[in-house]
Each structure stands twice: as C-alpha cells, then as structure tokens.
Coordinates of C-alpha atoms in Angstrom, one line a residue:
Chain G
M272 CA 40.1 2.9 -27.7
E273 CA 38.2 4.1 -25.5
I274 CA 34.0 3.7 -25.6
R275 CA 31.8 6.4 -25.3
M276 CA 29.5 6.2 -22.4
E277 CA 26.0 7.4 -24.6
Y278 CA 26.8 3.8 -26.2
Y279 CA 25.8 2.2 -23.1
L280 CA 22.8 4.2 -22.5
I281 CA 21.3 3.4 -25.7
I282 CA 21.4 0.2 -25.3
S283 CA 20.1 0.7 -22.2
T284 CA 17.3 2.6 -23.2
I285 CA 16.7 0.3 -25.9
M286 CA 16.3 -2.8 -22.8
L287 CA 14.2 -0.6 -20.8
F288 CA 11.3 0.0 -24.1
A289 CA 12.1 -3.6 -25.8
G290 CA 10.7 -4.4 -22.3
I291 CA 7.5 -2.2 -21.9
Y292 CA 6.6 -3.5 -24.4
G293 CA 6.8 -6.9 -24.3
F294 CA 4.9 -6.0 -21.0
F295 CA 2.3 -5.3 -23.1
T296 CA 2.0 -7.5 -25.6
R297 CA 3.0 -10.7 -24.6
R298 CA 0.7 -13.7 -24.2
N299 CA 2.7 -16.1 -21.7
L300 CA 3.5 -15.1 -18.4
L301 CA 6.8 -16.4 -18.2
A302 CA 7.5 -14.0 -21.5
V303 CA 5.7 -11.1 -19.2
L304 CA 8.5 -11.8 -16.6
I305 CA 11.6 -12.2 -18.9
S306 CA 10.7 -8.4 -20.2
V307 CA 9.9 -7.0 -16.6
E308 CA 13.7 -8.6 -15.9
L309 CA 14.8 -7.2 -19.4
M310 CA 13.8 -3.5 -18.2
L311 CA 15.3 -3.9 -14.6
N312 CA 19.0 -5.0 -15.8
S313 CA 18.7 -2.0 -18.1
V314 CA 18.6 -0.1 -14.7
D315 CA 21.7 -1.9 -13.2
I316 CA 23.5 -0.8 -16.5
N317 CA 23.2 2.9 -16.0
F318 CA 23.5 2.9 -12.2
A319 CA 27.1 0.7 -13.4
V320 CA 27.7 3.0 -16.8
F321 CA 26.8 6.4 -14.9
N322 CA 29.5 5.6 -11.6
R323 CA 32.3 4.9 -13.5
Y324 CA 31.9 7.5 -16.3
L325 CA 30.5 10.4 -14.5
F326 CA 31.7 9.9 -11.0
P327 CA 34.7 7.0 -10.5
E328 CA 35.2 9.0 -6.9
A329 CA 32.4 7.0 -4.9
M330 CA 30.8 3.6 -5.5
E331 CA 27.2 4.3 -5.0
G332 CA 25.9 3.4 -8.2
F333 CA 27.7 -0.1 -8.1
F334 CA 26.5 -0.6 -5.4
F335 CA 22.8 -0.1 -6.0
A336 CA 23.3 -1.7 -8.8
L337 CA 24.1 -4.9 -6.4
F338 CA 21.3 -4.3 -4.6
A339 CA 19.1 -4.0 -7.4
I340 CA 20.5 -7.2 -8.8
G341 CA 19.6 -9.6 -6.0
V342 CA 16.0 -7.6 -4.9
S343 CA 15.4 -8.8 -8.2
A344 CA 16.2 -12.5 -8.4
A345 CA 14.0 -12.1 -5.1
E346 CA 11.5 -10.9 -7.6
T347 CA 11.4 -13.3 -10.0
A348 CA 11.6 -16.5 -7.4
V349 CA 8.5 -15.1 -6.1
A350 CA 6.8 -14.9 -9.1
I351 CA 7.9 -18.2 -10.6
A352 CA 6.4 -19.7 -7.3
I353 CA 2.7 -18.3 -8.0
I354 CA 3.2 -18.8 -11.7
I355 CA 3.6 -22.9 -10.9
N356 CA 0.9 -22.4 -8.6
I357 CA -1.1 -21.0 -11.4
Y358 CA -0.2 -23.6 -13.8
R359 CA -0.5 -26.0 -10.4
N360 CA -4.2 -25.2 -10.8
I361 CA -5.8 -24.5 -14.4
R362 CA -3.1 -26.7 -16.4
N363 CA -2.2 -22.8 -18.6
I364 CA 0.2 -20.0 -17.8
Q365 CA -1.2 -17.5 -20.5
V366 CA -2.1 -14.9 -20.2
K367 CA -5.9 -14.6 -21.5
K368 CA -6.7 -17.3 -19.2
L369 CA -6.2 -15.0 -16.3
G370 CA -9.4 -13.2 -17.3
T371 CA -12.0 -15.1 -14.4
M372 CA -12.7 -11.1 -12.1
K373 CA -13.6 -9.7 -15.1
H374 CA -16.9 -6.9 -14.9
Chain P
M5 CA 31.6 -0.8 14.2
D6 CA 29.7 1.8 15.9
F7 CA 26.9 -0.6 16.9
T8 CA 25.3 2.2 19.2
N9 CA 23.8 3.6 15.7
F10 CA 20.9 0.7 15.7
L11 CA 19.6 1.9 18.7
H12 CA 18.0 4.5 17.4
M13 CA 16.0 2.1 15.4
K14 CA 13.9 1.0 18.2
E15 CA 10.5 0.3 16.4
E16 CA 12.1 -1.8 13.1
L17 CA 13.8 -3.6 16.3
S18 CA 11.2 -4.1 18.0
L19 CA 8.6 -4.9 15.5
I20 CA 12.1 -7.8 14.1
A21 CA 11.6 -9.4 17.2
V22 CA 8.1 -10.2 17.3
M23 CA 8.9 -11.9 13.7
V24 CA 11.1 -13.4 14.7
I25 CA 9.7 -15.1 18.2
L26 CA 6.4 -15.4 16.3
L27 CA 8.2 -17.4 13.4
L28 CA 9.9 -20.0 16.2
Y29 CA 6.4 -20.1 18.3
D30 CA 5.4 -21.6 14.6
V31 CA 8.0 -23.9 13.5
F32 CA 9.6 -25.4 16.8
G33 CA 5.8 -25.1 18.9
S34 CA 4.4 -28.0 20.1
T35 CA 0.6 -29.4 18.3
R36 CA -0.9 -28.1 21.4
S37 CA 0.6 -24.5 22.5
Q38 CA -0.3 -23.4 19.2
R39 CA -3.8 -23.2 20.3
H40 CA -3.1 -19.7 21.3
F41 CA -1.2 -18.8 18.3
Q42 CA -3.2 -15.9 17.4
L43 CA -3.8 -14.1 20.9
I44 CA 0.0 -14.8 21.5
A45 CA 0.9 -12.9 18.4
C46 CA -1.9 -9.9 18.9
I47 CA -0.4 -10.0 22.5
L48 CA 3.4 -9.8 21.5
F49 CA 2.1 -6.8 18.4
G50 CA 0.1 -4.9 20.7
L51 CA 3.4 -4.8 22.9
H52 CA 5.0 -3.4 20.5
T53 CA 2.6 -0.8 19.5
I54 CA 2.5 0.8 22.9
I55 CA 6.3 0.2 22.9
N56 CA 6.6 2.7 20.5
I57 CA 3.5 5.0 20.8
L58 CA 5.8 7.7 21.9
P59 CA 7.7 9.3 20.0
H60 CA 11.5 10.9 20.6
E61 CA 14.2 13.7 19.7
A62 CA 15.2 13.3 15.9
S63 CA 17.7 11.8 15.0
E64 CA 20.2 10.0 12.4
A65 CA 21.9 7.1 12.4
F66 CA 24.3 5.4 9.7
G67 CA 25.7 8.7 8.1
G68 CA 22.3 9.8 6.8
M69 CA 20.7 6.7 5.8
Y70 CA 18.0 6.5 8.5
V71 CA 16.6 9.4 9.4
Y72 CA 13.9 9.8 12.4
K73 CA 11.4 12.2 12.9
P74 CA 8.7 12.2 15.4
M75 CA 5.9 12.6 12.8
L76 CA 7.6 8.8 11.8
T77 CA 6.3 7.6 15.3
I78 CA 3.0 9.4 15.0
V79 CA 2.4 7.2 10.8
K80 CA 4.1 3.8 12.9
S81 CA 2.2 3.6 15.5
I82 CA -1.3 4.7 13.1
L83 CA 0.3 1.6 10.8
N84 CA 0.8 -0.4 14.2
I85 CA -3.0 0.1 15.6
G86 CA -4.3 -0.8 11.5
T87 CA -1.9 -3.9 11.6
L88 CA -3.7 -4.9 15.0
I89 CA -6.7 -4.2 13.5
V90 CA -5.8 -6.8 11.1
F91 CA -4.8 -9.5 12.5
M92 CA -7.8 -9.5 15.0
Q93 CA -10.0 -9.3 11.9
A94 CA -8.4 -12.4 9.9
H95 CA -8.8 -14.6 13.1
T96 CA -11.8 -16.3 11.9
W97 CA -10.2 -16.9 8.3
L98 CA -6.8 -18.2 10.0
E99 CA -9.1 -20.4 12.0
S100 CA -10.3 -22.7 9.2
E101 CA -9.9 -25.7 8.6
K102 CA -7.5 -25.2 5.2
T103 CA -5.8 -22.4 6.5
V104 CA -4.5 -23.3 10.2
I105 CA -2.0 -24.8 9.2
R106 CA -0.6 -21.7 7.3
R107 CA -1.3 -19.4 10.3
G108 CA 2.8 -18.4 10.7
E109 CA 3.1 -17.7 8.1
F110 CA 1.0 -15.2 7.4
Y111 CA 2.2 -13.4 10.5
F112 CA 5.4 -13.2 9.5
L113 CA 4.6 -12.5 5.8
T114 CA 2.9 -9.6 7.2
L115 CA 5.6 -8.4 9.4
S116 CA 7.5 -8.4 6.7
T117 CA 5.5 -6.1 4.9
L118 CA 5.3 -3.8 7.6
L119 CA 9.1 -3.8 8.5
G120 CA 9.6 -2.8 4.7
M121 CA 7.3 0.1 5.4
Y122 CA 9.1 1.6 8.1
F123 CA 12.3 1.3 6.1
M124 CA 11.1 2.9 3.3
M125 CA 9.4 5.8 6.2
S126 CA 13.0 6.0 7.3
A127 CA 14.5 5.9 4.8
G128 CA 17.7 9.0 4.2
N129 CA 18.8 7.4 1.2
F130 CA 17.5 5.8 -2.4
L131 CA 19.1 2.8 -1.5
L132 CA 17.1 2.2 1.7
F133 CA 14.1 3.9 0.5
F134 CA 14.1 1.0 -2.8
I135 CA 14.9 -1.9 -0.6
G136 CA 12.3 -0.7 2.2
L137 CA 9.9 -0.6 -1.0
E138 CA 10.3 -3.8 -2.4
T139 CA 10.6 -5.7 1.4
A140 CA 7.1 -4.3 1.1
S141 CA 5.4 -5.5 -2.4
I142 CA 7.4 -8.8 -2.3
P143 CA 5.9 -10.9 0.7
M144 CA 2.9 -9.2 -0.4
A145 CA 2.2 -10.9 -3.3
A146 CA 2.8 -14.1 -1.4
L147 CA 0.1 -12.9 0.8
A148 CA -2.6 -12.0 -2.2
A149 CA -1.5 -16.0 -3.7
F150 CA -2.2 -16.9 -0.1
D151 CA -5.6 -19.3 -0.8
K152 CA -2.8 -21.9 -2.6
Y153 CA -6.1 -23.7 -4.0
K154 CA -7.7 -21.0 -4.9
R155 CA -7.6 -20.1 -8.9
K156 CA -8.9 -16.3 -8.1
S157 CA -6.5 -15.6 -5.3
A158 CA -3.3 -17.8 -7.4
E159 CA -4.4 -14.8 -10.5
A160 CA -4.1 -11.7 -8.0
G161 CA -0.8 -13.0 -6.9
A162 CA 0.3 -12.8 -10.5
K163 CA -1.1 -9.3 -11.3
Y164 CA -0.2 -8.0 -8.4
I165 CA 3.8 -9.3 -8.8
L166 CA 4.0 -8.2 -12.0
S167 CA 2.2 -4.9 -11.5
A168 CA 5.0 -4.6 -8.5
V169 CA 7.6 -5.1 -10.4
F170 CA 7.1 -3.4 -13.4
A171 CA 6.2 -0.2 -11.4
S172 CA 9.3 -0.7 -9.5
A173 CA 11.1 -1.2 -13.1
L174 CA 10.1 2.2 -14.1
S175 CA 10.9 3.3 -10.7
L176 CA 14.2 2.5 -10.7
Y177 CA 15.1 3.5 -14.1
G178 CA 14.3 7.0 -12.8
I179 CA 16.6 6.8 -9.4
S180 CA 19.2 5.9 -12.2
L181 CA 18.7 8.8 -14.2
I182 CA 18.6 11.0 -10.6
Y183 CA 21.6 9.5 -10.0
G184 CA 23.3 9.9 -12.9
T185 CA 22.2 14.0 -12.9
T186 CA 23.1 14.3 -9.1
G187 CA 26.2 12.2 -8.4
T188 CA 24.5 11.4 -5.2
L189 CA 21.8 9.2 -3.6
Y190 CA 21.6 11.2 -0.3
F191 CA 17.7 12.8 -0.2
D192 CA 19.5 15.8 1.0
D193 CA 22.1 16.8 -1.5
V194 CA 20.0 15.3 -4.4
A195 CA 17.4 18.0 -3.3
S196 CA 20.2 21.0 -3.6
K197 CA 21.3 19.2 -7.2
V198 CA 17.9 19.2 -8.5
T199 CA 17.9 22.0 -11.5
G200 CA 14.7 21.0 -13.1
N201 CA 16.3 20.5 -16.3
P202 CA 14.6 18.4 -18.4
L203 CA 16.4 15.0 -18.1
Q204 CA 15.9 15.3 -14.4
I205 CA 11.7 16.2 -15.0
M206 CA 12.1 12.7 -17.0
A207 CA 13.8 10.6 -14.4
F208 CA 11.6 12.2 -12.0
V209 CA 8.2 11.2 -13.9
F210 CA 9.5 7.4 -13.8
F211 CA 10.2 7.6 -10.7
V212 CA 6.5 8.8 -9.4
V213 CA 5.3 6.9 -12.2
G214 CA 6.2 3.8 -10.1
M215 CA 5.1 5.1 -6.5
F216 CA 1.5 5.9 -8.2
F217 CA 1.6 2.6 -9.2
K218 CA 1.9 1.7 -5.5
I219 CA -0.7 3.8 -4.4
S220 CA -3.2 2.7 -7.6
L221 CA -4.1 6.1 -9.4
V222 CA -6.5 6.1 -12.0
P223 CA -3.6 6.0 -14.5
F224 CA -2.4 3.3 -13.0
H225 CA -5.0 1.8 -10.9
L226 CA -5.9 -1.1 -13.8
W227 CA -4.5 -3.8 -11.6
T228 CA -6.0 -2.6 -8.1
A229 CA -9.6 -4.6 -8.7
D230 CA -8.7 -7.7 -9.8
V231 CA -6.1 -7.7 -7.0
Y232 CA -8.5 -6.5 -4.2
E233 CA -11.2 -9.2 -5.8
G234 CA -9.0 -12.1 -6.3
A235 CA -6.8 -11.7 -2.5
P236 CA -8.6 -13.1 0.8
T237 CA -10.3 -10.6 2.1
S238 CA -8.1 -9.9 5.6
V239 CA -5.1 -9.9 3.3
T240 CA -7.1 -7.4 0.7
S241 CA -7.5 -4.7 3.7
Y242 CA -4.4 -4.8 5.2
L243 CA -3.9 -3.8 0.6
S244 CA -5.7 -1.2 1.2
V245 CA -5.3 1.0 4.5
I246 CA -1.8 -0.1 5.6
S247 CA 0.8 -0.5 2.0
K248 CA -1.5 2.4 0.9
G249 CA -0.9 5.0 4.1
S250 CA 2.7 4.3 4.4
A251 CA 3.1 5.3 0.4
V252 CA 0.8 8.3 0.8
F253 CA 3.2 9.3 3.2
V254 CA 6.3 8.7 1.7
L255 CA 5.6 10.1 -1.3
M256 CA 4.6 13.4 0.2
T257 CA 8.0 13.5 2.6
L258 CA 9.5 12.8 -1.0
L259 CA 8.5 15.2 -2.7
M260 CA 9.0 17.9 -0.6
K261 CA 12.1 16.5 0.9
V262 CA 13.8 15.9 -2.6
F263 CA 12.4 17.7 -5.2
P264 CA 11.2 20.9 -3.5
N265 CA 12.9 22.4 -6.7
I266 CA 10.4 21.5 -8.9
A267 CA 7.5 21.9 -7.2
T268 CA 5.6 23.6 -9.9
E269 CA 5.8 20.9 -12.3
W270 CA 4.8 18.0 -9.8
K271 CA 2.1 19.9 -8.5
A272 CA 0.7 20.5 -12.1
I273 CA 1.2 16.5 -12.9
L274 CA -0.8 15.8 -9.2
Y275 CA -3.6 18.3 -9.9
G276 CA -4.2 16.2 -13.1
I277 CA -3.4 12.9 -11.5
T278 CA -5.8 14.2 -9.0
I279 CA -8.4 15.0 -11.0
V280 CA -8.7 11.9 -13.0
T281 CA -8.4 9.1 -10.5
I282 CA -11.9 10.4 -8.3
T283 CA -14.1 11.3 -11.2
I284 CA -13.2 8.2 -12.6
A285 CA -13.2 6.0 -9.9
N286 CA -16.0 6.8 -8.7
L287 CA -18.1 6.5 -12.4
F288 CA -16.6 3.3 -11.7
A289 CA -17.4 2.2 -8.1
I290 CA -21.6 2.8 -9.2
R291 CA -21.6 -0.4 -11.5
Q292 CA -19.7 -2.8 -9.1
K293 CA -22.1 -5.4 -7.3
N294 CA -18.7 -7.4 -5.8
L295 CA -18.1 -5.5 -2.2
K296 CA -14.5 -6.2 -2.1
R297 CA -14.0 -4.7 -5.5
F298 CA -16.7 -2.1 -5.1
L299 CA -14.5 -1.0 -2.3
A300 CA -11.2 -1.4 -4.0
F301 CA -12.5 1.2 -6.2
S302 CA -14.0 3.3 -3.3
S303 CA -10.5 3.3 -1.5
I304 CA -9.1 4.2 -5.2
S305 CA -11.0 7.3 -5.3
Q306 CA -10.3 8.0 -1.0
A307 CA -6.5 8.1 -2.4
G308 CA -6.7 11.1 -4.9
Y309 CA -9.2 13.0 -2.3
I310 CA -5.4 12.0 -0.1
M311 CA -3.5 13.5 -3.0
L312 CA -5.5 16.8 -2.1
G313 CA -3.1 16.6 1.2
V314 CA 0.1 16.2 -1.1
I315 CA -0.7 18.7 -3.2
S316 CA -0.6 21.6 -0.7
A317 CA 2.8 20.2 0.2
N318 CA 2.6 22.5 3.9
A319 CA 2.6 21.2 6.9
L320 CA -1.2 21.8 7.4
G321 CA -1.6 19.3 4.3
M322 CA 0.7 16.8 6.3
T323 CA -1.5 17.0 9.6
S324 CA -5.1 16.4 7.2
L325 CA -3.2 13.6 5.1
V326 CA -2.3 11.4 8.4
Y327 CA -5.3 12.3 10.0
Y328 CA -6.8 11.8 7.0
V329 CA -5.1 7.9 6.8
L330 CA -5.8 7.5 10.4
V331 CA -10.2 8.4 9.9
Y332 CA -9.4 5.9 6.8
M333 CA -8.5 3.6 8.3
A334 CA -10.9 3.0 10.8
S335 CA -13.8 3.5 8.4
N336 CA -12.6 1.1 5.6
L337 CA -11.2 -1.4 8.5
G338 CA -14.7 -1.2 9.8
A339 CA -16.8 -2.0 6.4
F340 CA -13.5 -5.2 5.6
G341 CA -14.2 -6.7 9.2
V342 CA -18.4 -6.9 8.1
I343 CA -17.3 -8.5 4.7
S344 CA -14.8 -10.7 5.9
V345 CA -16.7 -12.2 8.7
I346 CA -19.6 -12.5 6.3
E347 CA -17.7 -14.0 3.7
Q348 CA -15.9 -16.5 6.0
K349 CA -19.8 -17.8 7.7
T350 CA -21.7 -17.4 3.8
G351 CA -19.0 -17.6 1.7
K352 CA -21.2 -14.2 0.5
V353 CA -19.5 -11.1 -0.7
M354 CA -22.0 -10.0 -3.7
M355 CA -23.8 -7.0 -2.8
D356 CA -27.5 -8.7 -3.9
D357 CA -26.5 -11.2 -0.9
Y358 CA -26.6 -8.3 1.4
N359 CA -30.5 -7.6 0.6
G360 CA -32.5 -7.3 4.2
L361 CA -29.2 -7.9 6.2
Y362 CA -30.8 -5.7 8.9
K363 CA -33.9 -8.3 10.0
T364 CA -30.8 -11.1 10.5
H365 CA -27.9 -8.4 11.7
P366 CA -28.9 -5.7 13.2
Y367 CA -25.4 -4.6 14.5
L368 CA -23.5 -5.5 11.7
S369 CA -25.7 -3.5 10.1
M370 CA -25.0 -1.2 11.8
A371 CA -21.3 -1.3 12.1
M372 CA -21.4 -1.2 8.4
T373 CA -23.5 1.8 8.0
F374 CA -21.5 4.1 10.3
S375 CA -17.9 2.8 8.0
L376 CA -19.7 3.9 4.8
F377 CA -21.1 6.9 6.3
S378 CA -17.5 7.5 7.3
L379 CA -15.6 6.6 4.0
A380 CA -18.7 9.0 2.2
G381 CA -18.0 11.6 4.8
I382 CA -21.5 12.4 6.2
P383 CA -20.9 15.1 9.6
P384 CA -21.5 13.3 12.7
F385 CA -18.8 11.1 11.4
A386 CA -14.8 11.3 11.5
G387 CA -14.7 11.5 7.6
F388 CA -16.6 14.5 7.5
F389 CA -13.9 16.1 9.4
S390 CA -11.2 14.5 7.5
K391 CA -12.4 15.7 4.8
F392 CA -13.1 19.2 6.0
F393 CA -9.3 19.7 6.9
I394 CA -7.7 17.9 3.4
F395 CA -10.0 20.5 1.6
A396 CA -9.2 23.3 4.2
A397 CA -5.1 22.5 3.7
A398 CA -6.1 21.9 -0.5
A399 CA -7.8 25.6 -0.8
S400 CA -4.8 27.4 1.6
Q401 CA -2.5 27.0 -1.4
G402 CA -5.1 28.3 -4.0
Y403 CA -6.5 25.5 -5.5
Y404 CA -10.2 26.4 -5.3
L405 CA -11.3 24.9 -8.7
L406 CA -9.5 20.8 -7.5
V407 CA -11.4 21.1 -4.1
L408 CA -14.7 22.2 -5.9
I409 CA -13.8 18.9 -8.7
A410 CA -13.8 16.7 -4.9
L411 CA -16.6 18.1 -3.4
L412 CA -18.9 17.3 -6.3
N413 CA -17.5 14.1 -6.0
T414 CA -18.1 13.6 -2.7
V415 CA -22.2 13.5 -3.9
I416 CA -21.1 11.0 -6.5
S417 CA -19.8 8.8 -3.9
L418 CA -22.5 9.0 -1.8
Y419 CA -24.9 7.7 -3.9
Y420 CA -22.6 4.4 -4.2
Y421 CA -22.4 4.4 -0.7
L422 CA -25.8 4.7 0.2
L423 CA -26.2 2.0 -2.4
V424 CA -25.1 -0.8 0.1
V425 CA -26.5 1.1 3.1
K426 CA -30.4 0.8 0.6
A427 CA -29.1 -2.9 0.1
M428 CA -29.2 -3.4 4.0
F429 CA -32.2 -1.4 5.2
I430 CA -35.1 -1.2 2.6
N431 CA -34.1 -4.1 -0.4
P432 CA -36.8 -6.8 0.6
S433 CA -35.3 -10.8 0.4
D434 CA -36.9 -13.5 0.7
E435 CA -34.2 -15.7 2.0
P436 CA -31.6 -12.8 4.0
L437 CA -28.4 -14.3 5.5
A438 CA -28.9 -16.7 8.0
P439 CA -27.7 -15.3 11.7
F440 CA -25.1 -16.3 13.1
R441 CA -22.8 -15.6 16.0
S442 CA -19.2 -13.7 15.1
D443 CA -16.6 -14.5 17.6
N444 CA -15.0 -12.1 20.0
Y445 CA -11.7 -11.1 17.8
T446 CA -14.1 -10.5 15.1
R447 CA -16.6 -7.9 17.2
I448 CA -13.2 -6.1 19.6
S449 CA -12.0 -5.0 16.2
L450 CA -15.6 -4.0 15.0
V451 CA -15.8 -1.9 18.3
V452 CA -12.6 -0.4 18.1
C453 CA -13.7 0.5 14.3
I454 CA -16.9 1.8 15.0
A455 CA -15.2 3.9 18.2
G456 CA -12.9 5.7 16.3
V457 CA -15.2 6.3 13.3
L458 CA -17.6 7.9 16.3
L459 CA -15.2 9.4 18.2
L460 CA -11.8 10.4 16.2
G461 CA -14.0 13.6 15.0
I462 CA -15.2 15.3 18.0
F463 CA -11.7 14.9 20.3
S464 CA -10.4 17.2 18.6
V465 CA -6.8 16.2 21.0
I466 CA -5.9 13.8 17.8
Y467 CA -5.6 16.2 15.8
Q468 CA -3.6 18.9 17.5
Q469 CA -1.2 16.2 18.5
I470 CA -0.3 15.4 14.7
S471 CA 0.0 18.8 14.1
L472 CA 2.4 19.2 16.6
F473 CA 4.9 17.1 14.8
S474 CA 4.0 17.9 11.1
F475 CA 6.2 19.5 9.0
G476 CA 5.9 21.5 5.6
M477 CA 8.0 21.8 2.7

C-alpha cells in the first residue's frame, strides 16, 4: 500500500512549527540549536517528497535536499563552536545569561 | 565537461585567487615577511577591484545556473570598494596585540562572505542562491564572534548564527513549497509558473521573511542592535554596509524576476513593512546612548528607505537603489571609521564620551559630521541626492502617502543625527578625549569616504552610468 503524500507533508509541517515553537521557548542554547535543526530537516522531507511524488522525472529536489543537509551541518558546526566559546567565557549556556547588551 | 563555462565567472575566480594567495601567505609566510601582510592584502584586493570594474556583455553559464548581467559588475564593484575601505579601517584593530595572530583569518572569512554574496547575486537558480546566501552568512557569524575572549562578541556571534539559521530555515521552507507548486528551481521557469494561488503566496511569504531577516526590516530586526554592538567595529561596518547592500539588491532582482505575477501582493507587504521599519527604527534610535547601537538603528531605518526603491520595481527604482547603496556605503563607513579609530585608541563608544570632541580632534569630528549629515540627507551632501532619487522612484509609481511618511521620518532622523553633532561641537566637557595620531590607513579611508560624501551627489555622471545598466520588471 502506497503512503499518500499528504501524510509526509503533515509530518514536515508539524516538525517546522515544533521547531519554531522550540526556538522561541527553549532556555538552553543547545536546545535552541536542536529546534532550528528540526526546522531545517522538515525542509529536506518536503523536497524529497515533492520530488518523489510530483516530479519524479528530474532530480532537482533530491539534490537540493542533499545540499541543504550539507549546509545545515556547516551551520551546526559553527554554532556549536560559538556556543563552546560562550561556555568558556561565562561557564554557562543559558539563554537568559546572554542579556548583557539590553538597554 | 566544458570548462569554458568558468570563464563567465571572472569576478568570482579572481576573488578566489585573492583568497587562496592570502591564505597561503598567512599559513606559510615567515614572521618577518608578514609585517606587510595588511599592505599586500589591500593591494591584492585593490587589483581585484580594478580588474573587474568594467562590465562586459550579459551571459549565462552552467545551463542558466549562473547568470551575468552588466548591472552586477556595478553592484559588485561597489561592494568591492566598500570592502577595501573596511580592510583599511580594520588596520589598527588587526595590528593590536591580541588580534595580530588571527589577522589572516579575518581576511579569509571576510572574503568568503563576499564570495557568497557574489554567487547570491549572480544566481539563476534557487540552489545556487541558497548556497550563496549561506556562504555569506556562516563566516559572518564567525566574524561577529571574532574577539574570542570578549563576552559581548561571543554573545553577538551566538545571536547572529541562531537568527541566521532560523531565517534561512524559513526561507528554505518557502523554497520547498515553491518547488512543490512549480516543479522547478530555475528563476525563469518559476516566474512563468507562479499563478498566485494561496499555497504559492504562503510559500512566497515564508521565503521573503527569511530575506527580511537578513536585511533586518522591522518585525525581524531584533537581532540587529545586539549583534552590531557586540561584534568588533570593523565587522559591524562590514555587516551594515556590504551584507545589507547585497541582500537588498538580491531582494529587488528576485522580486522582479521570479515573482512578477504576484506583484500586487508583494507590493502590499512591502508597503506596510517600509512604513513600520522607518518609523520604529527612528523612534528607537533616539534613545540609544551607545554609538554602535545608535548606528544599528540608523541602518535599519536606512534599509527602510532603500525599500522605497524596491517597491517601485522599475529601472528608475533599481538605479536609485544602487545609487543609494553607494552613497549609504560612503556615509556609513565614514561614521564607522571615526567610531572605530576612537574605540581602538581610547576604548570609548558612548555618546557622552564624544562631548567636546571638536576641541581635541577637529578633523575626526568634521568627518563624522559630514557623514551624519549625508545619512540624514542635508542638501550639499550626497545623501540628499540619493534620498531624492529614491523618493522620486517611489512617487513615480504613485506611492505618495508612503513618500510623505518617509519624508516626515527624515525630520526625526535629523534630530538624532544632530544629537551626536551637538555632543561633539557644543556640549561642554571637562575632560575631552585625549589627542592621538590615527594611522595612515584610517586617514586614507576617511578621506575616500568624505570625498564620496561630498562628490557623489555633485558628479551626475555616476548616477547616469548606473542608470545605463539598470533594468525593470
């Protein structure tokens, strides 16, 4: 039995909005980063599903998903490096500790 | 494989050559030969600027993935000159004891963001556009966190990378829906298949919100002030001029090239965003005491003015947009150059520290005044002409109310720019900043900026040259 395309899209939409929710509510920088990764991964699902179900004659969507995975890995690496640097500076990675510039 | 395709990418290739040479020089050059690193970097990059300053005819490479238009040479040259000025202003900071060891990295990271912007502007496909966008923003986060041992810099880096990833995730989601509804990623093919059904409008909104984040228009501007304050000053000026200028140009070409069929919708979105951006940024700028933060809000409101060129979406709008970016670059880099050199020599960035600056630093305060007057748009300076052209472009499309609101806002902006001028010239101070000698690099860069501020408006040939290459919807 073939699984219909809509089910994949529902999953990816839920992932996107869970990511947005997490981005705004999490209190730990790593958790914020995980939320953002969730958003990026929902996009990969979308591309793969659209390509597989709607436009199977070309590979554009798969390639875009591959590149998106690679780029998001680079982003995560830089973000984690910056978070480690924050930890070295203030021994803490809670979001509320990052408010020294509020005026 | 046909390698002649690469010959169309002259700008990118010469930039990559500069990057590789500087990287090898930084890694393998002996300590003694590296004393002139800064000079050689500036000369190499200057050469790259000069080689690529003349536009050639329009072409396409890699099956439409990479698109070249003569206008791109103009914009890329403007970005090159701005980057060169930033390099010169960064001299004092890069030669300071703590940063000198990481000097080469600064150049490599800055040039990689520039390469990303090149690709972003020349893209003919959403894939190349996305890769360029990310190449422009990931090294930028590393640059914002460049002062490793400063807490504020680390905070700025974290805020930048998380907001940038969030924005690009939203953009990507939009692109995925656009792909789902049209079945292609090439700009030309997408343009003919966008019909304006609700799903496409939603996709468009997701996509454009990501771009608004990068340009920092108002509902999406919350990262700007903190990143601008925390990042090293040279990085801030790069971020506020080069990064913003390229993103604005890309937004305009994308809206005109890919979404002409839903022009009424995106014009309505931009209309609201422009009003909110200019007004709120101006009101927040009034209460800032830190000059870097102050210029952050000023740059948000300038981005709002630039949107007037985008909304008009014709050749006049593009000319005035590129001209505005050029003038904005000269004025903003002038202001940042003064702030940067004073911060390096004395460590002061608050507005109160500038009280009585004229007594000890007449030239620096004059440079700052000219730049701020140009940003505010006072007649003899270039800022007046750029504002005039951009208002004319919006008015030519019938946006009279929008232009009126923008005009009223220039009065508010004049108030807060004059606050700084008043601090420098009128406010008394018991102990003004001690006199110091600024280095030659900073001097040359400030002279160039001030010459730009004074002459760009008067020599109409520049505006005409830009208008020769601009195109509309």
